[in-house]
C-alpha positions as a Markdown table, in Angstrom:
| # | Residue | x | y | z |
|---|---|---|---|---|
| 1 | Met | 181.9 | 61.4 | 54.0 |
| 2 | Ser | 180.2 | 63.3 | 52.0 |
| 3 | Ala | 176.8 | 63.2 | 54.1 |
| 4 | Lys | 179.1 | 64.7 | 56.8 |
| 5 | Lys | 180.0 | 67.5 | 54.7 |
| 6 | Glu | 176.4 | 68.8 | 54.3 |
| 7 | Thr | 175.7 | 71.3 | 56.7 |
| 8 | Leu | 172.1 | 73.4 | 56.8 |
| 9 | Gly | 174.0 | 76.7 | 55.5 |
| 10 | Lys | 175.7 | 74.9 | 52.4 |
| 11 | Thr | 171.5 | 73.7 | 51.4 |
| 12 | Val | 170.2 | 77.0 | 51.9 |
| 13 | Gly | 173.2 | 78.6 | 49.9 |
| 14 | Val | 172.4 | 76.3 | 47.2 |
| 15 | Val | 169.2 | 77.0 | 47.3 |
| 16 | Ile | 169.8 | 80.7 | 47.2 |
| 17 | Ala | 172.1 | 80.5 | 44.3 |
| 18 | Val | 169.5 | 78.5 | 42.5 |
| 19 | Cys | 166.8 | 81.1 | 43.1 |
| 20 | Leu | 169.3 | 83.9 | 42.0 |
| 21 | Val | 169.8 | 82.4 | 38.8 |
| 22 | Cys | 166.7 | 81.8 | 37.8 |
| 23 | Ser | 165.2 | 84.6 | 38.4 |
| 24 | Val | 168.4 | 86.5 | 35.9 |
| 25 | Ile | 167.2 | 84.0 | 33.7 |
| 26 | Val | 163.7 | 84.8 | 34.0 |
| 27 | Ser | 164.1 | 88.7 | 34.3 |
| 28 | Thr | 166.2 | 88.6 | 31.4 |
| 29 | Ala | 164.0 | 86.6 | 29.1 |
| 30 | Ala | 160.9 | 89.1 | 30.0 |
| 31 | Val | 163.0 | 92.1 | 29.2 |
| 32 | Ser | 164.7 | 90.7 | 26.0 |
| 33 | Leu | 160.9 | 89.3 | 24.9 |
| 34 | Arg | 159.2 | 92.7 | 26.0 |
| 35 | Ser | 158.9 | 94.3 | 22.2 |
| 36 | Leu | 157.9 | 90.7 | 20.7 |
| 37 | Gln | 155.3 | 90.4 | 23.2 |
| 38 | Gln | 154.1 | 94.3 | 22.2 |
| 39 | Ala | 154.4 | 94.2 | 19.0 |
| 40 | Asn | 152.2 | 90.8 | 18.7 |
| 41 | Ala | 149.5 | 92.5 | 20.6 |
| 42 | Lys | 149.5 | 94.9 | 18.4 |
| 43 | Leu | 149.2 | 92.9 | 15.4 |
| 44 | Asp | 146.7 | 91.0 | 17.0 |
| 45 | Lys | 144.3 | 94.4 | 17.5 |
| 46 | Gln | 145.4 | 95.5 | 14.0 |
| 47 | Thr | 143.5 | 92.1 | 13.2 |
| 48 | Asn | 140.9 | 92.0 | 15.2 |
| 49 | Ile | 139.7 | 95.1 | 14.0 |
| 50 | Leu | 140.6 | 94.6 | 10.2 |
| 51 | Glu | 138.4 | 91.4 | 10.6 |
| 52 | Ala | 135.7 | 93.8 | 11.8 |
| 53 | Ala | 136.5 | 95.8 | 9.0 |
| 54 | Gly | 135.7 | 93.0 | 6.8 |
| 55 | Leu | 139.3 | 93.8 | 5.4 |
| 56 | Leu | 141.0 | 90.7 | 6.4 |
| 57 | Glu | 141.9 | 88.0 | 4.2 |
| 58 | Ala | 143.2 | 84.7 | 4.6 |
| 59 | Gly | 146.8 | 84.0 | 4.6 |
| 60 | Gln | 147.8 | 87.7 | 5.3 |
| 61 | Ser | 151.4 | 87.9 | 6.1 |
| 62 | Lys | 151.9 | 90.5 | 9.2 |
| 63 | Glu | 153.4 | 92.9 | 6.9 |
| 64 | Gln | 150.4 | 92.9 | 4.8 |
| 65 | Ile | 148.1 | 93.5 | 8.1 |
| 66 | Ala | 150.0 | 96.2 | 8.6 |
| 67 | Ala | 149.8 | 98.0 | 5.7 |
| 68 | Thr | 146.1 | 97.5 | 5.2 |
| 69 | Tyr | 145.8 | 99.0 | 8.6 |
| 70 | Ala | 147.7 | 102.0 | 8.1 |
| 71 | Glu | 145.8 | 102.8 | 4.5 |
| 72 | Arg | 142.1 | 102.0 | 5.4 |
| 73 | Val | 141.7 | 102.7 | 9.1 |
| 74 | Glu | 141.8 | 105.4 | 11.7 |
| 75 | Gln | 141.6 | 105.3 | 15.1 |
| 76 | Arg | 140.2 | 108.5 | 16.6 |
| 77 | Phe | 138.7 | 109.1 | 20.5 |
| 78 | Val | 135.8 | 109.6 | 21.7 |
| 79 | Asp | 134.4 | 112.0 | 24.9 |
| 80 | Leu | 131.6 | 109.2 | 25.4 |
| 81 | Ala | 129.5 | 112.2 | 27.7 |
| 82 | Thr | 129.2 | 114.4 | 24.4 |
| 83 | Gly | 130.0 | 111.8 | 21.4 |
| 84 | Gln | 132.5 | 114.3 | 20.2 |
| 85 | Tyr | 136.2 | 113.6 | 19.3 |
| 86 | Val | 139.0 | 114.6 | 21.6 |
| 87 | Glu | 142.5 | 114.4 | 21.5 |
| 88 | Lys | 144.7 | 111.3 | 22.9 |
| 89 | Asp | 148.1 | 110.0 | 22.7 |
| 90 | Ala | 148.1 | 107.1 | 20.2 |
| 91 | Asp | 149.1 | 104.9 | 23.0 |
| 92 | Tyr | 146.0 | 105.4 | 24.5 |
| 93 | Asp | 144.5 | 102.3 | 26.4 |
| 94 | Met | 140.7 | 102.7 | 27.0 |
| 95 | Tyr | 140.6 | 99.5 | 29.3 |
| 96 | Lys | 143.8 | 100.8 | 31.4 |
| 97 | Ala | 141.8 | 104.1 | 31.7 |
| 98 | Ala | 138.7 | 102.1 | 33.1 |
| 99 | Arg | 140.8 | 100.8 | 35.6 |
| 100 | Asn | 142.0 | 104.6 | 36.9 |
| 101 | Pro | 139.1 | 106.5 | 39.0 |
| 102 | Asp | 140.6 | 109.9 | 37.4 |
| 103 | Glu | 139.7 | 108.4 | 33.8 |
| 104 | Ser | 136.7 | 106.5 | 34.6 |
| 105 | Ile | 133.3 | 106.6 | 36.0 |
| 106 | Lys | 131.2 | 104.1 | 37.7 |
| 107 | Pro | 128.3 | 103.1 | 35.3 |
| 108 | Gln | 125.0 | 103.8 | 36.8 |
| 109 | Pro | 123.1 | 101.5 | 35.9 |
| 110 | Asp | 126.2 | 98.9 | 35.3 |
| 111 | Thr | 124.0 | 96.6 | 33.1 |
| 112 | Ala | 127.0 | 95.3 | 31.3 |
| 113 | Gly | 128.9 | 94.3 | 34.6 |
| 114 | Ile | 132.0 | 96.3 | 33.9 |
| 115 | Leu | 132.5 | 97.9 | 37.3 |
| 116 | Arg | 133.8 | 101.1 | 35.5 |
| 117 | Arg | 134.1 | 102.7 | 31.8 |
| 118 | Pro | 136.6 | 105.1 | 30.8 |
| 119 | Asn | 135.6 | 108.7 | 30.3 |
| 120 | Val | 137.1 | 108.6 | 26.9 |
| 121 | Ala | 137.1 | 105.4 | 24.4 |
| 122 | Ser | 138.8 | 104.5 | 21.1 |
| 123 | Val | 137.3 | 104.0 | 18.0 |
| 124 | Tyr | 138.2 | 103.5 | 14.6 |
| 125 | Leu | 136.9 | 104.9 | 10.9 |
| 126 | Ile | 137.2 | 102.3 | 8.5 |
| 127 | Ser | 137.7 | 104.3 | 4.7 |
| 128 | Asn | 137.3 | 102.9 | 1.6 |
| 129 | Pro | 140.4 | 103.6 | -1.1 |
| 130 | Asp | 138.4 | 107.2 | -2.0 |
| 131 | Gly | 139.0 | 108.1 | 1.7 |
| 132 | Glu | 135.4 | 108.0 | 2.3 |
| 133 | Val | 134.4 | 106.5 | 5.8 |
| 134 | Thr | 132.3 | 103.3 | 5.3 |
| 135 | Arg | 132.4 | 101.7 | 8.7 |
| 136 | Ile | 132.7 | 102.4 | 12.3 |
| 137 | Val | 134.5 | 99.9 | 14.3 |
| 138 | Leu | 133.6 | 99.9 | 18.1 |
| 139 | Pro | 135.4 | 98.6 | 21.2 |
| 140 | Ile | 133.2 | 96.5 | 23.4 |
| 141 | Asn | 133.2 | 94.7 | 26.5 |
| 142 | Gly | 130.4 | 93.1 | 28.8 |
| 143 | Ser | 130.2 | 89.8 | 31.4 |
| 144 | Gly | 129.4 | 87.0 | 30.2 |
| 145 | Leu | 128.8 | 83.6 | 32.1 |
| 146 | Trp | 132.3 | 83.5 | 33.5 |
| 147 | Asn | 134.2 | 86.6 | 33.0 |
| 148 | Leu | 134.4 | 90.0 | 30.9 |
| 149 | Met | 133.9 | 89.5 | 27.3 |
| 150 | Tyr | 135.6 | 91.6 | 24.8 |
| 151 | Ala | 134.5 | 92.5 | 21.4 |
| 152 | Met | 134.6 | 94.8 | 18.5 |
| 153 | Leu | 131.4 | 96.1 | 17.0 |
| 154 | Ala | 131.5 | 97.1 | 13.5 |
| 155 | Val | 128.8 | 99.3 | 12.1 |
| 156 | Asp | 128.0 | 101.0 | 8.8 |
| 157 | Ser | 128.4 | 104.9 | 8.4 |
| 158 | Asp | 124.7 | 105.2 | 8.9 |
| 159 | Gly | 125.8 | 104.7 | 12.6 |
| 160 | Asn | 122.6 | 102.0 | 12.8 |
| 161 | Thr | 123.2 | 98.7 | 10.5 |
| 162 | Val | 125.6 | 96.1 | 12.1 |
| 163 | Arg | 128.0 | 94.3 | 9.7 |
| 164 | Glu | 130.3 | 92.4 | 12.0 |
| 165 | Leu | 130.5 | 91.6 | 15.6 |
| 166 | Val | 133.9 | 89.8 | 16.6 |
| 167 | Tyr | 134.5 | 88.7 | 19.8 |
| 168 | Tyr | 138.5 | 88.2 | 20.8 |
| 169 | Asp | 138.7 | 87.8 | 23.9 |
| 170 | Gln | 136.0 | 85.8 | 26.2 |
| 171 | Gln | 136.8 | 82.8 | 28.8 |
| 172 | Glu | 133.1 | 81.3 | 27.9 |
| 173 | Thr | 132.4 | 77.3 | 27.9 |
| 174 | Pro | 133.6 | 76.0 | 24.4 |
| 175 | Gly | 130.9 | 74.5 | 22.4 |
| 176 | Leu | 128.1 | 76.6 | 24.5 |
| 177 | Gly | 129.0 | 80.4 | 25.1 |
| 178 | Gly | 132.2 | 80.0 | 23.6 |
| 179 | Glu | 130.2 | 80.1 | 20.3 |
| 180 | Val | 130.2 | 83.5 | 20.2 |
| 181 | Glu | 133.3 | 83.3 | 17.8 |
| 182 | Asn | 131.5 | 80.7 | 15.8 |
| 183 | Pro | 131.6 | 81.7 | 12.3 |
| 184 | Glu | 127.8 | 80.8 | 11.8 |
| 185 | Trp | 126.8 | 82.7 | 14.5 |
| 186 | Lys | 128.8 | 85.6 | 13.6 |
| 187 | Ala | 127.2 | 85.9 | 10.4 |
| 188 | Lys | 123.9 | 86.4 | 11.6 |
| 189 | Trp | 124.6 | 90.3 | 12.7 |
| 190 | Asp | 125.2 | 91.2 | 8.8 |
| 191 | Gly | 122.8 | 93.7 | 8.5 |
| 192 | Lys | 120.8 | 93.7 | 11.8 |
| 193 | Lys | 119.6 | 97.6 | 13.2 |
| 194 | Leu | 120.8 | 98.6 | 16.3 |
| 195 | Tyr | 118.1 | 101.3 | 16.8 |
| 196 | Lys | 114.5 | 101.8 | 16.4 |
| 197 | Asp | 113.0 | 105.3 | 17.0 |
| 198 | Gly | 116.0 | 106.5 | 18.4 |
| 199 | Glu | 116.1 | 103.6 | 21.2 |
| 200 | Val | 118.2 | 100.6 | 21.3 |
| 201 | Ala | 116.5 | 97.6 | 19.6 |
| 202 | Ile | 118.7 | 95.1 | 18.6 |
| 203 | Asp | 117.7 | 91.7 | 20.4 |
| 204 | Val | 119.2 | 88.7 | 21.0 |
| 205 | Thr | 116.6 | 86.3 | 21.7 |
| 206 | Lys | 115.5 | 82.6 | 21.1 |
| 207 | Gly | 113.9 | 81.6 | 18.1 |
| 208 | Ala | 114.6 | 85.0 | 16.4 |
| 209 | Lys | 113.0 | 85.2 | 12.7 |
| 210 | Ala | 116.2 | 85.9 | 10.5 |
| 211 | Ser | 113.5 | 88.4 | 8.5 |
| 212 | Asp | 113.8 | 90.5 | 11.4 |
| 213 | Pro | 116.2 | 93.5 | 11.0 |
| 214 | Tyr | 116.1 | 93.7 | 14.7 |
| 215 | Glu | 116.5 | 89.9 | 15.8 |
| 216 | Val | 119.6 | 87.7 | 16.1 |
| 217 | Asp | 119.1 | 83.9 | 17.2 |
| 218 | Ala | 120.4 | 83.3 | 21.2 |
| 219 | Leu | 123.5 | 80.9 | 21.3 |
| 220 | Ser | 121.7 | 77.6 | 21.9 |
| 221 | Gly | 122.4 | 76.1 | 25.6 |
| 222 | Ala | 124.1 | 79.4 | 26.5 |
| 223 | Thr | 121.3 | 82.0 | 28.3 |
| 224 | Leu | 124.0 | 83.5 | 30.5 |
| 225 | Thr | 126.3 | 84.1 | 27.5 |
| 226 | Ser | 123.4 | 85.3 | 25.1 |
| 227 | Asn | 122.0 | 87.6 | 27.9 |
| 228 | Gly | 125.8 | 88.9 | 28.4 |
| 229 | Val | 125.9 | 89.9 | 24.9 |
| 230 | Gln | 122.6 | 91.5 | 25.2 |
| 231 | Asn | 123.3 | 93.5 | 28.4 |
| 232 | Thr | 126.7 | 94.5 | 26.8 |
| 233 | Leu | 125.0 | 96.2 | 23.2 |
| 234 | Asp | 122.6 | 97.8 | 25.9 |
| 235 | Tyr | 124.8 | 99.5 | 27.7 |
| 236 | Trp | 127.5 | 100.9 | 24.9 |
| 237 | Leu | 124.7 | 101.6 | 22.4 |
| 238 | Gly | 123.0 | 103.5 | 25.1 |
| 239 | Glu | 123.3 | 107.1 | 26.4 |
| 240 | Asn | 126.3 | 106.2 | 28.9 |
| 241 | Gly | 128.2 | 104.4 | 26.3 |
| 242 | Phe | 128.4 | 105.1 | 22.3 |
| 243 | Gly | 125.1 | 106.0 | 22.1 |
| 244 | Pro | 125.8 | 110.1 | 21.8 |
| 245 | Tyr | 128.5 | 109.4 | 19.3 |
| 246 | Leu | 126.3 | 107.3 | 16.9 |
| 247 | Lys | 123.8 | 109.8 | 17.1 |
| 248 | Asn | 125.9 | 112.9 | 16.5 |
| 249 | Gln | 128.0 | 111.3 | 13.8 |
| 250 | Pro | 130.9 | 113.2 | 13.8 |
| 251 | Trp | 132.9 | 111.3 | 11.2 |
| 252 | Lys | 130.3 | 113.0 | 8.9 |
| 253 | Ser | 131.0 | 116.6 | 9.9 |
């Protein structure tokens, strides 16, 4: 008897009702969790910057991370064409700006494979307790084997000596290109030099000599990822990236 009561209209009605209920649940969850998602994204960003700054300690709570960031990190904004500081709102996102044709350009040549780069980039000045700038943290990105890779490059206040290269968002092959996040490989960057006679000289190469201040060993079995790291650095350290900023060193003025 129950089968006879089933009609197409009732079936469609039930489906629509279930869809509406699910939509309300999903929408409510998305709205209610938005603030938490934004807080987590902010914490992740601060954590990556503190790691590049050499200020991240194991076991730090999110409150300690936020406090260290507030005390030791200053975000500034750089016009990449001039290398000088400009004013932007604190919530300015250089990667969102890169998707807006009014706030970005197409790199020529696009050696990093990023398609567009923002006119204005964020930089992070790291100060010691006396207020002296000791490191500059630069956000950089570029194509790897599978997708764009995002990193924070920490440079001494001389604008030439690397301290950290922290990849925090990448989709390379685990155990191969994914080794960009391996602490042993990351440690190879400490103390390396970026420029020689005014030109980008850092070289990601196979069989690099540890004693050579310009060479970093390429990732074993991940030639294309290693090339991606090299191309990213060539672009962002060059005249179309942070080159003018590192050369002018406005943090010392």
